[in-house]
Short mmCIF file of N, CA and C in Angstrom, two decimals:
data_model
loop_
_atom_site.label_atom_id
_atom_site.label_comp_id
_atom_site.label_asym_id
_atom_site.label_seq_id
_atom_site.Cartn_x
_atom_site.Cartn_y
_atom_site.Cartn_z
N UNK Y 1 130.44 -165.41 17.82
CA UNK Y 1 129.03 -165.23 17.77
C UNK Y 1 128.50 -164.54 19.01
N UNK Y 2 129.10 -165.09 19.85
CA UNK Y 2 128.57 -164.18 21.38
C UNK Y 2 129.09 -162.54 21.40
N UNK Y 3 129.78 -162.18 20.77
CA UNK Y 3 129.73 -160.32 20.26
C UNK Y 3 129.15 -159.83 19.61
N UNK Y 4 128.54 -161.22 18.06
CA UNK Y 4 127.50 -160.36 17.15
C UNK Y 4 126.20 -160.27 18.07
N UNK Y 5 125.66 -160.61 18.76
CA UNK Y 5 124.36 -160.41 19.40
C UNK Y 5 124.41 -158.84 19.99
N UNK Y 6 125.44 -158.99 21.18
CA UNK Y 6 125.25 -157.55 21.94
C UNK Y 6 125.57 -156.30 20.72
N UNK Y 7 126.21 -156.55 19.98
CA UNK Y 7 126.80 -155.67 18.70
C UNK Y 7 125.48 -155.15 17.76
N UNK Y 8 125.03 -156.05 17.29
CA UNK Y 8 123.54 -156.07 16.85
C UNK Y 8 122.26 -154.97 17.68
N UNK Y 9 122.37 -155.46 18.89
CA UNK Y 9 121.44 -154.62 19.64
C UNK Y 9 121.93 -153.75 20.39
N UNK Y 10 123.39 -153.32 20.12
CA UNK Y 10 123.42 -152.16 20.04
C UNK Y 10 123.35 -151.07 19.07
N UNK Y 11 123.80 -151.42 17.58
CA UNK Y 11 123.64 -150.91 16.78
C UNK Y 11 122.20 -150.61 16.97
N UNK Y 12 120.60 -151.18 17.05
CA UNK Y 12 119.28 -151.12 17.15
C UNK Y 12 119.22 -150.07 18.09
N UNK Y 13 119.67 -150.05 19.50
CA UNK Y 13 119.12 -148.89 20.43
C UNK Y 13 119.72 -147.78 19.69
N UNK Y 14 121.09 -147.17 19.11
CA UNK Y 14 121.62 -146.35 18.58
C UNK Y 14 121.24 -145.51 17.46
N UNK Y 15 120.02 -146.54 16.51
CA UNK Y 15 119.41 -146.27 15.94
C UNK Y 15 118.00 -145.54 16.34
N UNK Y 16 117.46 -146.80 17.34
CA UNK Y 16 116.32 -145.75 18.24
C UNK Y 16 116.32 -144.23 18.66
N UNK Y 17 117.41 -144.21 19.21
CA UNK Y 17 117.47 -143.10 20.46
C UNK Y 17 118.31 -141.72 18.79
N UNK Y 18 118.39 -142.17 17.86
CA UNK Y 18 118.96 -141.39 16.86
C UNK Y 18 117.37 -140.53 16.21
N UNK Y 19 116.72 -142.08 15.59
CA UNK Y 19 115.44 -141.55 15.41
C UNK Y 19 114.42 -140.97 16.57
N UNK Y 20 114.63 -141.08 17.80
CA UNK Y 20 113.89 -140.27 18.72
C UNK Y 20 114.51 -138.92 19.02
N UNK Y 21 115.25 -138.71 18.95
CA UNK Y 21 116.18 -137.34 19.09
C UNK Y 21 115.62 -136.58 18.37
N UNK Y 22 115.19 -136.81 16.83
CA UNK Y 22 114.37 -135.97 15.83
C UNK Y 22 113.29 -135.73 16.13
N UNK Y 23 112.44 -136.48 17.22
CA UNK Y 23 110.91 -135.90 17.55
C UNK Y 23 110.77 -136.03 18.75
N UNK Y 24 111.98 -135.32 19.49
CA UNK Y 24 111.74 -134.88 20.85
C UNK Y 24 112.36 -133.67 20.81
N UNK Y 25 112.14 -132.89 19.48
CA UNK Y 25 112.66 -131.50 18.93
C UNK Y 25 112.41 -130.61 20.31
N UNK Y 26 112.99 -129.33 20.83
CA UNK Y 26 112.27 -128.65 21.31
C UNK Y 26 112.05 -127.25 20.35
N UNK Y 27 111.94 -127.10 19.21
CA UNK Y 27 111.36 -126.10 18.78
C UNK Y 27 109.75 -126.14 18.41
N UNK Y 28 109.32 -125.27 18.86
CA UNK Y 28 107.77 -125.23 18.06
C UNK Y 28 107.35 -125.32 17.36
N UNK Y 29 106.08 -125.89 16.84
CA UNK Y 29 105.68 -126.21 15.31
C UNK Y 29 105.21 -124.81 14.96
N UNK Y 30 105.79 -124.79 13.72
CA UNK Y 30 105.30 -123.03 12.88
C UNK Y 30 103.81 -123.21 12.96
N UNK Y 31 103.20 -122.10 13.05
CA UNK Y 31 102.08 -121.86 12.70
C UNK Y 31 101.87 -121.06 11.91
N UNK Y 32 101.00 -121.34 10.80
CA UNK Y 32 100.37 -121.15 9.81
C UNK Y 32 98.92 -119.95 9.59
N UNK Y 33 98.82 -118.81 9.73
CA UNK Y 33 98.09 -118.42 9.96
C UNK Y 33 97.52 -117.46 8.71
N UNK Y 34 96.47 -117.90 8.36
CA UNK Y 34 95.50 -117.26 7.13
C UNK Y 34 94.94 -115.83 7.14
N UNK Y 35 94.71 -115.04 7.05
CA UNK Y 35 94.01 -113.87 6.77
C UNK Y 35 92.98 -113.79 5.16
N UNK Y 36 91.65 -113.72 5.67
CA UNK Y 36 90.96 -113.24 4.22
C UNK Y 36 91.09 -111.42 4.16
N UNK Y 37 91.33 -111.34 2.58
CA UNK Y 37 91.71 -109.62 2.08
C UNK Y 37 90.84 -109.28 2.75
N UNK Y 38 91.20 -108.02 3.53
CA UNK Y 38 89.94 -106.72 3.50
C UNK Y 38 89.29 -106.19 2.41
N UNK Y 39 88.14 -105.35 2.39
CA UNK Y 39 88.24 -104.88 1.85
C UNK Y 39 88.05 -103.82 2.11
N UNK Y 40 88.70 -102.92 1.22
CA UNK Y 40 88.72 -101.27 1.35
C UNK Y 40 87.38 -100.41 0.72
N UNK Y 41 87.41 -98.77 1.00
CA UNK Y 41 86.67 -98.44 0.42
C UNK Y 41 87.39 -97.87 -0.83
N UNK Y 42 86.45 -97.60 -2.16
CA UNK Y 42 87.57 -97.31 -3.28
C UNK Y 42 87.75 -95.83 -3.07
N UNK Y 43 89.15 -95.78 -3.79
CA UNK Y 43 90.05 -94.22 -3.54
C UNK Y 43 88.82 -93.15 -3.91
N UNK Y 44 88.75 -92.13 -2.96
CA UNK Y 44 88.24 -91.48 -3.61
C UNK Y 44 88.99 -89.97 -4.70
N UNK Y 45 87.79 -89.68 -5.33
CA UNK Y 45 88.43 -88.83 -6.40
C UNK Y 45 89.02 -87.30 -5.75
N UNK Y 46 90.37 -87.31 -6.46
CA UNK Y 46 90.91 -86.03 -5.40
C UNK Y 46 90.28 -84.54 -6.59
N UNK Y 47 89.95 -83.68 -6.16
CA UNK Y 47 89.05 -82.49 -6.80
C UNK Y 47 90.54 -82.03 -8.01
N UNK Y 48 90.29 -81.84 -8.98
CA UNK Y 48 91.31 -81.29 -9.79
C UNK Y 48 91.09 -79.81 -10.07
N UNK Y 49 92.50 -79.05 -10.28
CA UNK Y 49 92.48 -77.62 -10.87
C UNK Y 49 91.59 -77.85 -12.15
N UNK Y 50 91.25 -76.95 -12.62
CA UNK Y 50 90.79 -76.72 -13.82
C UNK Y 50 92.19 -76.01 -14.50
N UNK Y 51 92.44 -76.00 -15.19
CA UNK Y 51 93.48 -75.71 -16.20
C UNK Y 51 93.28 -74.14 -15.93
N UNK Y 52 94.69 -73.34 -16.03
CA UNK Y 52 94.86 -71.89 -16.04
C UNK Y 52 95.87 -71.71 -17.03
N UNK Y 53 95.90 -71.04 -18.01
CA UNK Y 53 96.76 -70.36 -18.78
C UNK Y 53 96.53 -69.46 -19.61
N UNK Y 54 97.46 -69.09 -20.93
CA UNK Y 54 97.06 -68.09 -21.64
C UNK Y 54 95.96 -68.40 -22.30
N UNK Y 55 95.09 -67.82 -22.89
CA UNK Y 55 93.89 -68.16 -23.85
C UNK Y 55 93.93 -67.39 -25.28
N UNK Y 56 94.77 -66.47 -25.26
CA UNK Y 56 94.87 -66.37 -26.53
C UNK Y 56 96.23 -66.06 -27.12
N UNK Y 57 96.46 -65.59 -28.23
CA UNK Y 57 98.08 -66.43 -28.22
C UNK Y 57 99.23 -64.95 -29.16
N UNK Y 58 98.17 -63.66 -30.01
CA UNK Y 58 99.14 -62.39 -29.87
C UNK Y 58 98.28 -61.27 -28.99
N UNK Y 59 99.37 -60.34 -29.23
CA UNK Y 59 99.11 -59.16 -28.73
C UNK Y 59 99.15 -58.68 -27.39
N UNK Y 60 98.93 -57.47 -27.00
CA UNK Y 60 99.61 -56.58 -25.80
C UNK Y 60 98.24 -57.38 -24.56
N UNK Y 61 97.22 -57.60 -25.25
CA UNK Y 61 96.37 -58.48 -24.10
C UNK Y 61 96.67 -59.50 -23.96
N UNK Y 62 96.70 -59.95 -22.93
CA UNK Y 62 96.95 -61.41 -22.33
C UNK Y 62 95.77 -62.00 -21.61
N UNK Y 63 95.08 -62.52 -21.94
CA UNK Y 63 93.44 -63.31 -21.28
C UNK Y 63 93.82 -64.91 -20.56
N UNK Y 64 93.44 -64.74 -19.33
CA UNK Y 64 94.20 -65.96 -18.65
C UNK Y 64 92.75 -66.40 -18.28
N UNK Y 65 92.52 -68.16 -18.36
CA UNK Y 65 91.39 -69.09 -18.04
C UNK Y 65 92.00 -70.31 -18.46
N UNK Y 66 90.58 -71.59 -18.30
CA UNK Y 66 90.82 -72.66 -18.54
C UNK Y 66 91.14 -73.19 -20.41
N UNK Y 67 90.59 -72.36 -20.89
CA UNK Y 67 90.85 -72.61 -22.71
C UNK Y 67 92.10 -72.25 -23.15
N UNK Y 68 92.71 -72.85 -22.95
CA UNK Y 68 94.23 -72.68 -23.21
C UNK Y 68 94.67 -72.66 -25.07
N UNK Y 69 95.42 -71.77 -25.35
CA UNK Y 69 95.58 -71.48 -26.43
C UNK Y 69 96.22 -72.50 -26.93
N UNK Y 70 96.00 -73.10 -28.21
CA UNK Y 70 96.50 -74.74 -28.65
C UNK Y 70 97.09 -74.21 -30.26
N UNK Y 71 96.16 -73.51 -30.80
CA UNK Y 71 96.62 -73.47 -32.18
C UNK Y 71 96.57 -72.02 -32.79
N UNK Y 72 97.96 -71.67 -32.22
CA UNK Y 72 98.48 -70.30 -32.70
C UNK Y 72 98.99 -70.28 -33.99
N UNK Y 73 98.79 -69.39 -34.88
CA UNK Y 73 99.47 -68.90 -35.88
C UNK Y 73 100.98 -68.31 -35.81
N UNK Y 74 101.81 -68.42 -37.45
CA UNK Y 74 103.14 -68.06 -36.71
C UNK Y 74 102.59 -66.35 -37.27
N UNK Y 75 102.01 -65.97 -37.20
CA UNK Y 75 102.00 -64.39 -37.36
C UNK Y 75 102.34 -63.51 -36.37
N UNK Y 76 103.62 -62.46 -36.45
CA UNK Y 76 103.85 -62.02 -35.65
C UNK Y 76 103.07 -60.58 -35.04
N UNK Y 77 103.09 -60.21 -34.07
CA UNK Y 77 102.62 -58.90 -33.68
C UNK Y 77 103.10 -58.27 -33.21
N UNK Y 78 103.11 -57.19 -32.74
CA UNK Y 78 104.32 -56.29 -31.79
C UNK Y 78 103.93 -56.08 -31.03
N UNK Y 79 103.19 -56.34 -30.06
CA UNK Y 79 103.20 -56.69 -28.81
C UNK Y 79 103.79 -58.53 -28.15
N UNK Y 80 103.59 -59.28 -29.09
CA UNK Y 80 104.40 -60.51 -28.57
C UNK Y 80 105.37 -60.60 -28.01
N UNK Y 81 106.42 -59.81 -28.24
CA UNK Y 81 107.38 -59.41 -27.30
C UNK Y 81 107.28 -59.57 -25.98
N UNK Y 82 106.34 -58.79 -25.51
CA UNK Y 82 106.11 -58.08 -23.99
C UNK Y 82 105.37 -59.67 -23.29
N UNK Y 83 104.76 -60.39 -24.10
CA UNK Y 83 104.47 -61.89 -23.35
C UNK Y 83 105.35 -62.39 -22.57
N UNK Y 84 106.32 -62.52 -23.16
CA UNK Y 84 107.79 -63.19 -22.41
C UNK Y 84 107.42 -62.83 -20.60
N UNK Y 85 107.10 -61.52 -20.12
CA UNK Y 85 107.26 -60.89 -18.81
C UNK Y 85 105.42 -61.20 -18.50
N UNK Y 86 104.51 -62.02 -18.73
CA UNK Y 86 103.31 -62.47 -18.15
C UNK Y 86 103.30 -64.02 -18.30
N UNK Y 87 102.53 -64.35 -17.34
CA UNK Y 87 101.81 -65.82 -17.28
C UNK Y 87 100.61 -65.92 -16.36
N UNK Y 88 99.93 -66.70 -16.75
CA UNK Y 88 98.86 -67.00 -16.20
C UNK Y 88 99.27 -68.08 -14.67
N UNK Y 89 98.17 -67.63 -13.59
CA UNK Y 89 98.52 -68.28 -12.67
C UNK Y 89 97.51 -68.63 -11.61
N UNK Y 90 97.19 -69.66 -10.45
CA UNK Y 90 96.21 -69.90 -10.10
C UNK Y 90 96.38 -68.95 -8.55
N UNK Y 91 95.73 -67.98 -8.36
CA UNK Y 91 95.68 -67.30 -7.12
C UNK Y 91 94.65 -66.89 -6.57
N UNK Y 92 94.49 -67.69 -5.42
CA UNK Y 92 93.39 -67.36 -4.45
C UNK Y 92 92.35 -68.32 -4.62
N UNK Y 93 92.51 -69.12 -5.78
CA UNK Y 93 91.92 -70.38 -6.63
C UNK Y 93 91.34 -69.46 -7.77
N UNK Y 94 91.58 -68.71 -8.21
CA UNK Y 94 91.19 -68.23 -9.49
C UNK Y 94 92.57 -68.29 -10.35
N UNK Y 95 92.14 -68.34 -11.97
CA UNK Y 95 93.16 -68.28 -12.45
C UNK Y 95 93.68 -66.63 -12.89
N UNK Y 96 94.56 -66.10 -12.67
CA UNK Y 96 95.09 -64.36 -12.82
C UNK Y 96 95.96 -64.25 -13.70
N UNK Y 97 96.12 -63.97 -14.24
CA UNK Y 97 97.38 -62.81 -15.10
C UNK Y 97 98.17 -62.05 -14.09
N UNK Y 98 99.20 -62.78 -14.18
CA UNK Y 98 100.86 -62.06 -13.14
C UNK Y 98 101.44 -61.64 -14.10
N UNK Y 99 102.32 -60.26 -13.72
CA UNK Y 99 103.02 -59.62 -14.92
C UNK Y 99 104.51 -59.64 -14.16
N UNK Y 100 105.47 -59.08 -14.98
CA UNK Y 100 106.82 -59.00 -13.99
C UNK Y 100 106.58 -57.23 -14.35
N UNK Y 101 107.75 -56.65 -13.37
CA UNK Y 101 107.56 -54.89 -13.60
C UNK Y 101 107.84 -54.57 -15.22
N UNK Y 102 108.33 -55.63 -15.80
CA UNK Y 102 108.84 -55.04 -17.34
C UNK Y 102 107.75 -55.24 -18.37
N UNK Y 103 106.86 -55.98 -18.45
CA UNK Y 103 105.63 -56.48 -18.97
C UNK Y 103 105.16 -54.88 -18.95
N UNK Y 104 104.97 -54.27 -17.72
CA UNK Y 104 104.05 -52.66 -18.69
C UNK Y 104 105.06 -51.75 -18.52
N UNK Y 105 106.33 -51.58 -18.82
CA UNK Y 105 107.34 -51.13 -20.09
C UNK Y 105 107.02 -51.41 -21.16
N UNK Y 106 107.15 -52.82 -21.22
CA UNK Y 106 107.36 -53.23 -22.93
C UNK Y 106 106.01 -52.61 -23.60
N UNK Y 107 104.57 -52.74 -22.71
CA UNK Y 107 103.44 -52.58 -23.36
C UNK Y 107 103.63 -50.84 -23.33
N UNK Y 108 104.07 -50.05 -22.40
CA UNK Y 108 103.82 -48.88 -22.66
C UNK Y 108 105.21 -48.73 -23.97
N UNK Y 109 106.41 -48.93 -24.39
CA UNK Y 109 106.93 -48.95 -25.56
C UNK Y 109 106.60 -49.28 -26.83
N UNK Y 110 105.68 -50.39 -26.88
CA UNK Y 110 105.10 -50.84 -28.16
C UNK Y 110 103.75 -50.09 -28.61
N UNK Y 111 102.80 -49.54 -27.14
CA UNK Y 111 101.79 -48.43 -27.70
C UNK Y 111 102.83 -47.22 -28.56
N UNK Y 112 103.73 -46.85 -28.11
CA UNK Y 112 104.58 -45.58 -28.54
C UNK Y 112 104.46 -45.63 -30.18
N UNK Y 113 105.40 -47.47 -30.42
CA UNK Y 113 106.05 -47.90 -31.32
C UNK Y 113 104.60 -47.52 -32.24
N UNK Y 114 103.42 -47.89 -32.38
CA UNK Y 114 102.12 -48.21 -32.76
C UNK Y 114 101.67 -46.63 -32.96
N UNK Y 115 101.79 -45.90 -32.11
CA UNK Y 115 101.50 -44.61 -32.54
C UNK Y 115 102.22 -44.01 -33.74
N UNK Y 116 103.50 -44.37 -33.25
CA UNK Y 116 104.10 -43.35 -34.47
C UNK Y 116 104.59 -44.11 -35.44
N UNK Y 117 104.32 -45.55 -36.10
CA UNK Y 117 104.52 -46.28 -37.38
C UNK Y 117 102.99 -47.29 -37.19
N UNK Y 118 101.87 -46.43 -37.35
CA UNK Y 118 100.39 -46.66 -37.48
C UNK Y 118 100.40 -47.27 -39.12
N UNK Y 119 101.09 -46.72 -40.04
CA UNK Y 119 101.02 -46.72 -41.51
C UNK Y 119 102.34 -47.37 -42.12
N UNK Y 120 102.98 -48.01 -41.43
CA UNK Y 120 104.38 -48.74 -42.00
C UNK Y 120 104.77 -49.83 -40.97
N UNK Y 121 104.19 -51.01 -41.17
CA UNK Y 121 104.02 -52.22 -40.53
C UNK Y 121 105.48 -53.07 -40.37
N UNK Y 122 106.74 -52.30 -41.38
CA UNK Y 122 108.13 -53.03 -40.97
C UNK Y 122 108.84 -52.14 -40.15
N UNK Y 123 108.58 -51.05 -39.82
CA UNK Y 123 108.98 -49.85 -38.94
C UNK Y 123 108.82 -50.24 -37.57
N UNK Y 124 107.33 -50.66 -37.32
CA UNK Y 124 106.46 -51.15 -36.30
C UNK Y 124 106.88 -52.09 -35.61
N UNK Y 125 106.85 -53.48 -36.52
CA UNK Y 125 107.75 -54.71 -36.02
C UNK Y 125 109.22 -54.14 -35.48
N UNK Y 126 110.05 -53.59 -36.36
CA UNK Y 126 111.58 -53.45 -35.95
C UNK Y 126 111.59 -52.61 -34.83
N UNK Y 127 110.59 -51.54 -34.59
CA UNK Y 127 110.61 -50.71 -33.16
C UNK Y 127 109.85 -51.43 -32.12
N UNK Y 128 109.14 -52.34 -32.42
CA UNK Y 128 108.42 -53.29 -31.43
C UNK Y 128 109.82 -54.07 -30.61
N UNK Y 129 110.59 -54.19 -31.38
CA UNK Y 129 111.56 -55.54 -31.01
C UNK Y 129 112.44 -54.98 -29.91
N UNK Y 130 112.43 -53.79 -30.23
CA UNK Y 130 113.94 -52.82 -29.28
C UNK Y 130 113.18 -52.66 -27.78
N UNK Y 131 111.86 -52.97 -27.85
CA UNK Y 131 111.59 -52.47 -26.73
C UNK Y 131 111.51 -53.64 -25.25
#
């Protein structure tokens, strides 16, 4: 009996100095720190192009603006060809008609074609095509 006593209170300080060890931490308590949202101002609106492209949809003219050609016919012409070498484009902030150097070939070939099959419209097409 005279060992369970000191045994006893030692087990008790062992326990103390166990549970004091845990709150004689030295790390810092987190802090917690809130922010209310800002608020912003709303996005403003960025200026948009206006649309540039073709506006109309046969022939050796090509008309470039914002009305973009939507509902073409499949009718062919003989100048459609020569489209392939133009597009419409935004320059200088306007919208322009850019050609490549072959665009007025083809148009000066298909006036030719047009002169001399004025009166035979499958002549016309088939010499339109070569050019």
């Amino acid at each position: 009996m005279k060992t369970f006593r000191p045994m006893v209170l030692l087990l008790i300080l062992t326990a103390v100095v166990i549970l004091c060890a845990g709150c004689t931490s030295s790390s810092p308590p987190a802090v917690v720190v809130t922010t209310e949202p800002t608020a912003t101002a709303a996005p403003t609106a960025m200026p948009t192009m206006a649309a540039c492209g073709v506006e109309n949809c046969h022939g050796l003219t090509v008309t470039c603006g914002p009305n973009l050609a939507t509902a073409c016919t499949n009718e062919m012409d003989a100048g459609d060809r020569c489209r392939q070498y133009a597009s419409c484009q935004v320059v200088s902030g306007s919208c322009q008609l850019v050609t490549d150097p072959k665009f007025d070939k083809c148009v000066s070939c298909v006036e030719m074609c047009q002169s001399s099959y004025y009166n035979n419209p499958n002549m016309l097409y088939d010499c339109s095509q070569k050019c």
